[in-house]
Amino acid sequence: MPHKNSNPVRCVMIATAIDGSAPGFLYLLRSENDGLWPSRLNMPSGHVEVNRETPFEAALREFKEETGTEAKPKEMKLASIFTKTFDVGSGRLENMSITLYAVEKLSMKLDDVKLCADHSACYKIEPWKLEEYSKGRLARLNSGHVLTPPDSVVVSVLLDRIKNKMPKIAWRAEAAAARFA
């Protein structure tokens, strides 16, 4: 029987829009040597330093550590909070309390990202690809990689957020154009 951690580990994830010809989100490729979900894609994210910082402070710190870019506090908006149990390998289940933030109005390009040692590449993933992936119609994302389990859970939050800001006709047109490009 797997061991389950009863106290949730507090984590933050930061959804970041990437500029370009089509909207997309920043995902980082975890290194092959990563102890937790190696060679999988994840948003800038990390643990909250308990008794030392708030989730908001952790989001600002992690974003800078993982992208090399500083987000202004007014650009970081709370998007969702949830708790879920994830398999972290070796029969261990970990209860994670995740606070998801969205960086808004930050003009960032993939070339601006300065990767930390924990990551080996960065990608812009378009919303339509995330939607296809979340519905099981797309087995893998950029360069044949898959998302970490927590990132797979937050895809629906991202899609809802972007769909509410983008007219449905534009959303469908973008998806259709991207599929046949």
XYZ file of N, CA and C in Angstrom, residues 10-137:
384
model
N 2.952 22.735 0.493
C 2.468 23.970 -0.129
C 3.331 24.313 -1.334
N 2.686 24.477 -2.488
C 3.389 24.763 -3.735
C 2.737 25.940 -4.453
N 3.504 26.540 -5.350
C 2.969 27.584 -6.214
C 3.279 27.216 -7.660
N 2.393 27.613 -8.561
C 2.611 27.454 -9.990
C 2.285 28.800 -10.627
N 3.019 29.153 -11.677
C 2.836 30.462 -12.292
C 2.572 30.299 -13.785
N 1.357 30.598 -14.207
C 0.996 30.571 -15.626
C 1.500 31.863 -16.258
N 2.231 31.744 -17.354
C 2.847 32.900 -17.979
C 2.539 32.912 -19.468
N 1.903 33.979 -19.922
C 1.622 34.121 -21.350
C 2.898 34.511 -22.076
N 3.090 33.933 -23.246
C 4.257 34.228 -24.076
C 3.782 34.975 -25.310
N 4.444 36.075 -25.616
C 4.108 36.848 -26.807
C 4.523 36.099 -28.061
N 3.859 36.425 -29.136
C 4.194 35.830 -30.426
C 3.014 35.967 -31.356
N 3.060 35.252 -32.463
C 1.983 35.355 -33.447
C 0.684 34.743 -32.930
N 0.771 33.804 -32.014
C -0.418 33.196 -31.406
C -0.185 33.117 -29.906
N -1.261 33.201 -29.103
C -1.075 33.127 -27.653
C -0.571 31.749 -27.227
N 0.177 31.741 -26.145
C 0.673 30.484 -25.619
C 1.171 30.667 -24.200
N 1.476 29.559 -23.553
C 1.944 29.586 -22.171
C 3.353 29.020 -22.083
N 4.111 29.546 -21.145
C 5.486 29.107 -20.918
C 5.494 27.794 -20.141
N 6.207 26.805 -20.695
C 6.451 25.542 -20.008
C 7.941 25.266 -20.055
N 8.466 24.742 -18.960
C 9.880 24.420 -18.832
C 10.032 22.905 -18.826
N 11.081 22.416 -19.475
C 11.350 20.983 -19.494
C 12.255 20.641 -18.323
N 11.751 19.798 -17.419
C 12.543 19.375 -16.267
C 13.721 18.536 -16.757
N 14.854 18.645 -16.099
C 16.058 17.921 -16.540
C 15.858 16.409 -16.379
N 16.662 15.657 -17.113
C 16.597 14.195 -17.035
C 16.982 13.685 -15.652
N 17.776 14.454 -14.922
C 18.251 14.048 -13.596
C 17.331 14.485 -12.468
N 16.226 15.128 -12.805
C 15.301 15.616 -11.797
C 14.742 14.434 -11.004
N 14.702 14.555 -9.696
C 14.218 13.473 -8.850
C 12.711 13.291 -8.888
N 11.988 14.294 -9.318
C 10.532 14.264 -9.341
C 10.059 14.591 -10.752
N 9.507 13.648 -11.442
C 8.976 13.826 -12.799
C 10.031 14.316 -13.799
N 11.136 13.570 -13.983
C 12.168 13.985 -14.940
C 11.642 14.021 -16.380
N 12.203 14.926 -17.167
C 11.889 15.074 -18.599
C 10.406 15.321 -18.868
N 9.745 15.988 -17.949
C 8.343 16.380 -18.160
C 8.255 17.899 -18.177
N 7.195 18.389 -18.780
C 6.979 19.829 -18.876
C 6.223 20.348 -17.665
N 6.638 21.508 -17.177
C 5.896 22.154 -16.100
C 6.008 23.669 -16.219
N 5.025 24.346 -15.643
C 5.083 25.802 -15.550
C 6.152 26.179 -14.544
N 6.628 27.419 -14.567
C 7.482 27.840 -13.447
C 6.734 27.542 -12.145
N 7.405 26.885 -11.225
C 6.719 26.462 -9.997
C 7.733 26.088 -8.929
N 7.236 25.845 -7.725
C 8.122 25.433 -6.647
C 7.412 25.398 -5.311
N 8.172 25.062 -4.292
C 7.629 24.954 -2.936
C 7.650 26.296 -2.218
N 6.676 26.467 -1.348
C 6.626 27.625 -0.455
C 7.537 27.306 0.728
N 8.430 28.214 1.043
C 9.306 28.018 2.200
C 8.480 28.276 3.467
N 8.146 27.194 4.149
C 7.240 27.231 5.299
C 7.769 28.171 6.385
N 6.869 28.948 6.941
C 7.155 29.927 8.004
C 8.122 31.037 7.577
N 8.434 31.131 6.281
C 9.356 32.162 5.816
C 8.754 33.060 4.736
N 7.709 32.557 4.044
C 7.124 33.352 2.977
C 5.682 32.931 2.720
N 4.947 33.826 2.115
C 3.574 33.535 1.716
C 3.607 32.882 0.335
N 2.505 32.260 -0.102
C 2.475 31.728 -1.465
C 2.758 32.812 -2.513
N 2.276 34.022 -2.293
C 2.516 35.116 -3.234
C 4.007 35.436 -3.327
N 4.669 35.522 -2.178
C 6.113 35.780 -2.168
C 6.877 34.631 -2.833
N 6.418 33.397 -2.594
C 7.055 32.231 -3.216
C 6.890 32.275 -4.736
N 5.725 32.693 -5.204
C 5.490 32.784 -6.653
C 6.439 33.792 -7.290
N 6.606 34.945 -6.661
C 7.529 35.956 -7.195
C 8.964 35.420 -7.207
N 9.367 34.747 -6.113
C 10.722 34.207 -6.012
C 10.953 33.097 -7.038
N 10.030 32.140 -7.104
C 10.182 31.010 -8.023
C 10.191 31.470 -9.480
N 9.362 32.448 -9.802
C 9.318 32.937 -11.177
C 10.682 33.497 -11.579
N 11.268 34.287 -10.698
C 12.595 34.863 -10.987
C 13.665 33.777 -11.058
N 13.628 32.823 -10.118
C 14.625 31.744 -10.105
C 14.562 30.897 -11.372
N 13.346 30.608 -11.845
C 13.199 29.664 -12.949
C 13.214 30.301 -14.332
N 12.969 31.615 -14.418
C 12.939 32.258 -15.737
C 14.011 33.326 -15.896
N 14.594 33.772 -14.784
C 15.569 34.855 -14.846
C 14.933 36.210 -15.053
N 13.610 36.275 -14.992
C 12.865 37.520 -15.195
C 12.087 37.847 -13.931
N 12.087 39.098 -13.568
C 11.359 39.527 -12.382
C 9.962 40.007 -12.776
N 8.953 39.438 -12.127
C 7.573 39.894 -12.326
C 7.254 40.909 -11.241
N 6.596 41.977 -11.624
C 6.173 42.972 -10.642
C 4.981 42.410 -9.871
N 4.900 42.706 -8.573
C 3.778 42.188 -7.783
C 2.407 42.493 -8.392
N 2.259 43.653 -9.011
C 0.942 43.989 -9.589
C 0.627 43.156 -10.833
N 1.639 42.485 -11.410
C 1.420 41.634 -12.579
C 1.005 40.216 -12.196
N 1.205 39.838 -10.947
C 0.937 38.477 -10.481
C -0.469 38.425 -9.871
N -1.360 37.666 -10.507
C -2.756 37.583 -10.060
C -3.102 36.157 -9.633
N -3.846 36.043 -8.542
C -4.302 34.739 -8.064
C -5.301 34.168 -9.065
N -5.094 32.910 -9.488
C -5.994 32.268 -10.444
C -6.799 31.135 -9.802
N -6.184 30.373 -8.880
C -6.887 29.244 -8.284
C -6.086 28.690 -7.106
N -6.792 28.010 -6.211
C -6.155 27.289 -5.102
C -6.835 25.930 -5.026
N -6.036 24.864 -4.955
C -6.629 23.539 -4.819
C -5.653 22.603 -4.114
N -6.185 21.505 -3.597
C -5.376 20.476 -2.952
C -5.680 19.157 -3.635
N -4.631 18.415 -3.953
C -4.798 17.140 -4.643
C -3.632 16.227 -4.262
N -3.869 14.926 -4.303
C -2.835 13.941 -4.018
C -2.210 13.470 -5.321
N -0.874 13.448 -5.359
C -0.140 13.022 -6.549
C 0.812 11.894 -6.211
N 1.025 10.998 -7.180
C 2.025 9.939 -7.053
C 3.377 10.566 -7.374
N 4.280 10.563 -6.410
C 5.610 11.155 -6.608
C 6.684 10.080 -6.758
N 6.264 8.862 -7.041
C 7.198 7.774 -7.296
C 7.504 6.927 -6.082
N 8.025 5.750 -6.319
C 8.415 4.791 -5.268
C 7.284 4.500 -4.289
N 6.044 4.465 -4.785
C 4.910 4.154 -3.937
C 4.529 5.250 -2.961
N 5.057 6.463 -3.180
C 4.762 7.587 -2.284
C 3.712 8.489 -2.905
N 2.685 8.770 -2.134
C 1.670 9.731 -2.541
C 1.880 10.987 -1.722
N 1.786 12.121 -2.365
C 1.989 13.375 -1.647
C 0.784 14.280 -1.855
N 0.274 14.775 -0.750
C -0.845 15.697 -0.757
C -0.278 17.101 -0.991
N -0.671 17.761 -2.090
C -0.135 19.078 -2.413
C -1.228 20.133 -2.411
N -0.955 21.203 -1.705
C -1.830 22.373 -1.724
C -1.182 23.356 -2.697
N -1.833 23.572 -3.836
C -1.249 24.371 -4.909
C -1.994 25.689 -5.069
N -1.226 26.757 -5.069
C -1.764 28.084 -5.347
C -1.273 28.461 -6.737
N -2.212 28.668 -7.656
C -1.878 29.001 -9.038
C -2.016 30.503 -9.244
N -0.964 31.097 -9.761
C -0.970 32.521 -10.110
C -0.828 32.656 -11.613
N -1.288 33.772 -12.144
C -1.110 34.097 -13.559
C -0.364 35.416 -13.642
N 0.676 35.428 -14.469
C 1.401 36.673 -14.706
C 0.699 37.351 -15.868
N 0.184 38.535 -15.618
C -0.542 39.263 -16.649
C 0.232 40.504 -17.070
N 0.116 40.844 -18.329
C 0.703 42.065 -18.895
C 2.221 42.076 -18.839
N 2.833 40.917 -18.835
C 4.291 40.843 -18.883
C 4.654 40.498 -20.323
N 5.404 41.354 -20.961
C 5.808 41.116 -22.343
C 7.047 40.234 -22.324
N 6.845 38.936 -22.475
C 7.948 37.990 -22.382
C 8.013 37.150 -23.644
N 9.203 36.874 -24.087
C 9.431 36.004 -25.235
C 10.300 34.837 -24.779
N 10.250 33.732 -25.512
C 11.052 32.570 -25.128
C 12.532 32.905 -25.029
N 13.005 33.797 -25.887
C 14.422 34.186 -25.851
C 14.803 34.897 -24.553
N 13.809 35.437 -23.838
C 14.069 36.146 -22.580
C 14.308 35.193 -21.409
N 13.905 33.939 -21.550
C 13.981 32.979 -20.447
C 15.423 32.532 -20.233
N 15.867 32.667 -18.989
C 17.193 32.190 -18.587
C 16.964 30.994 -17.662
N 17.152 29.806 -18.201
C 16.841 28.582 -17.473
C 17.767 28.356 -16.280
N 17.192 27.861 -15.193
C 18.007 27.452 -14.047
C 18.480 26.020 -14.297
N 19.311 25.495 -13.436
C 19.901 24.167 -13.622
C 18.872 23.034 -13.598
N 17.690 23.278 -13.037
C 16.663 22.239 -12.939
C 15.957 21.966 -14.262
N 16.160 22.838 -15.256
C 15.445 22.720 -16.530
C 16.418 22.721 -17.703
N 16.027 22.040 -18.786
C 16.921 21.939 -19.939
C 16.411 22.652 -21.183
N 15.141 23.064 -21.203
C 14.588 23.762 -22.362
C 13.302 24.473 -21.948
N 12.846 25.388 -22.807
C 11.560 26.043 -22.561
C 10.756 26.051 -23.857
N 9.439 26.035 -23.713
C 8.537 25.974 -24.858
C 7.348 26.897 -24.648
N 6.797 27.346 -25.764
C 5.508 28.032 -25.744
C 4.483 27.004 -26.223
N 3.472 26.751 -25.410
C 2.436 25.796 -25.796
C 1.124 26.549 -25.964
N 0.541 26.407 -27.145
C -0.680 27.118 -27.489
C -1.879 26.531 -26.740
N -2.880 27.375 -26.455
C -4.066 26.893 -25.724
C -4.772 25.722 -26.396
N -4.881 25.739 -27.721
C -5.584 24.631 -28.380
C -4.862 23.304 -28.160
N -3.513 23.314 -28.095
C -2.766 22.075 -27.824
C -3.045 21.587 -26.399
N -3.105 22.532 -25.460
C -3.417 22.150 -24.078
C -4.805 21.534 -23.994
N -5.752 22.109 -24.742
C -7.116 21.576 -24.726
C -7.159 20.165 -25.318
N -6.515 19.956 -26.447
C -6.477 18.631 -27.067
C -5.803 17.618 -26.134
N -4.718 18.036 -25.491
C -3.995 17.182 -24.556
C -4.886 16.812 -23.371
N -5.570 17.807 -22.802
C -6.400 17.568 -21.624
C -7.577 16.638 -21.925
N -8.032 16.608 -23.174
C -9.156 15.745 -23.564
C -8.687 14.388 -24.073
N -7.375 14.159 -24.039
C -6.842 12.872 -24.456
C -6.723 12.699 -25.960
N -6.938 13.763 -26.725
C -6.847 13.665 -28.180
C -5.435 13.940 -28.692
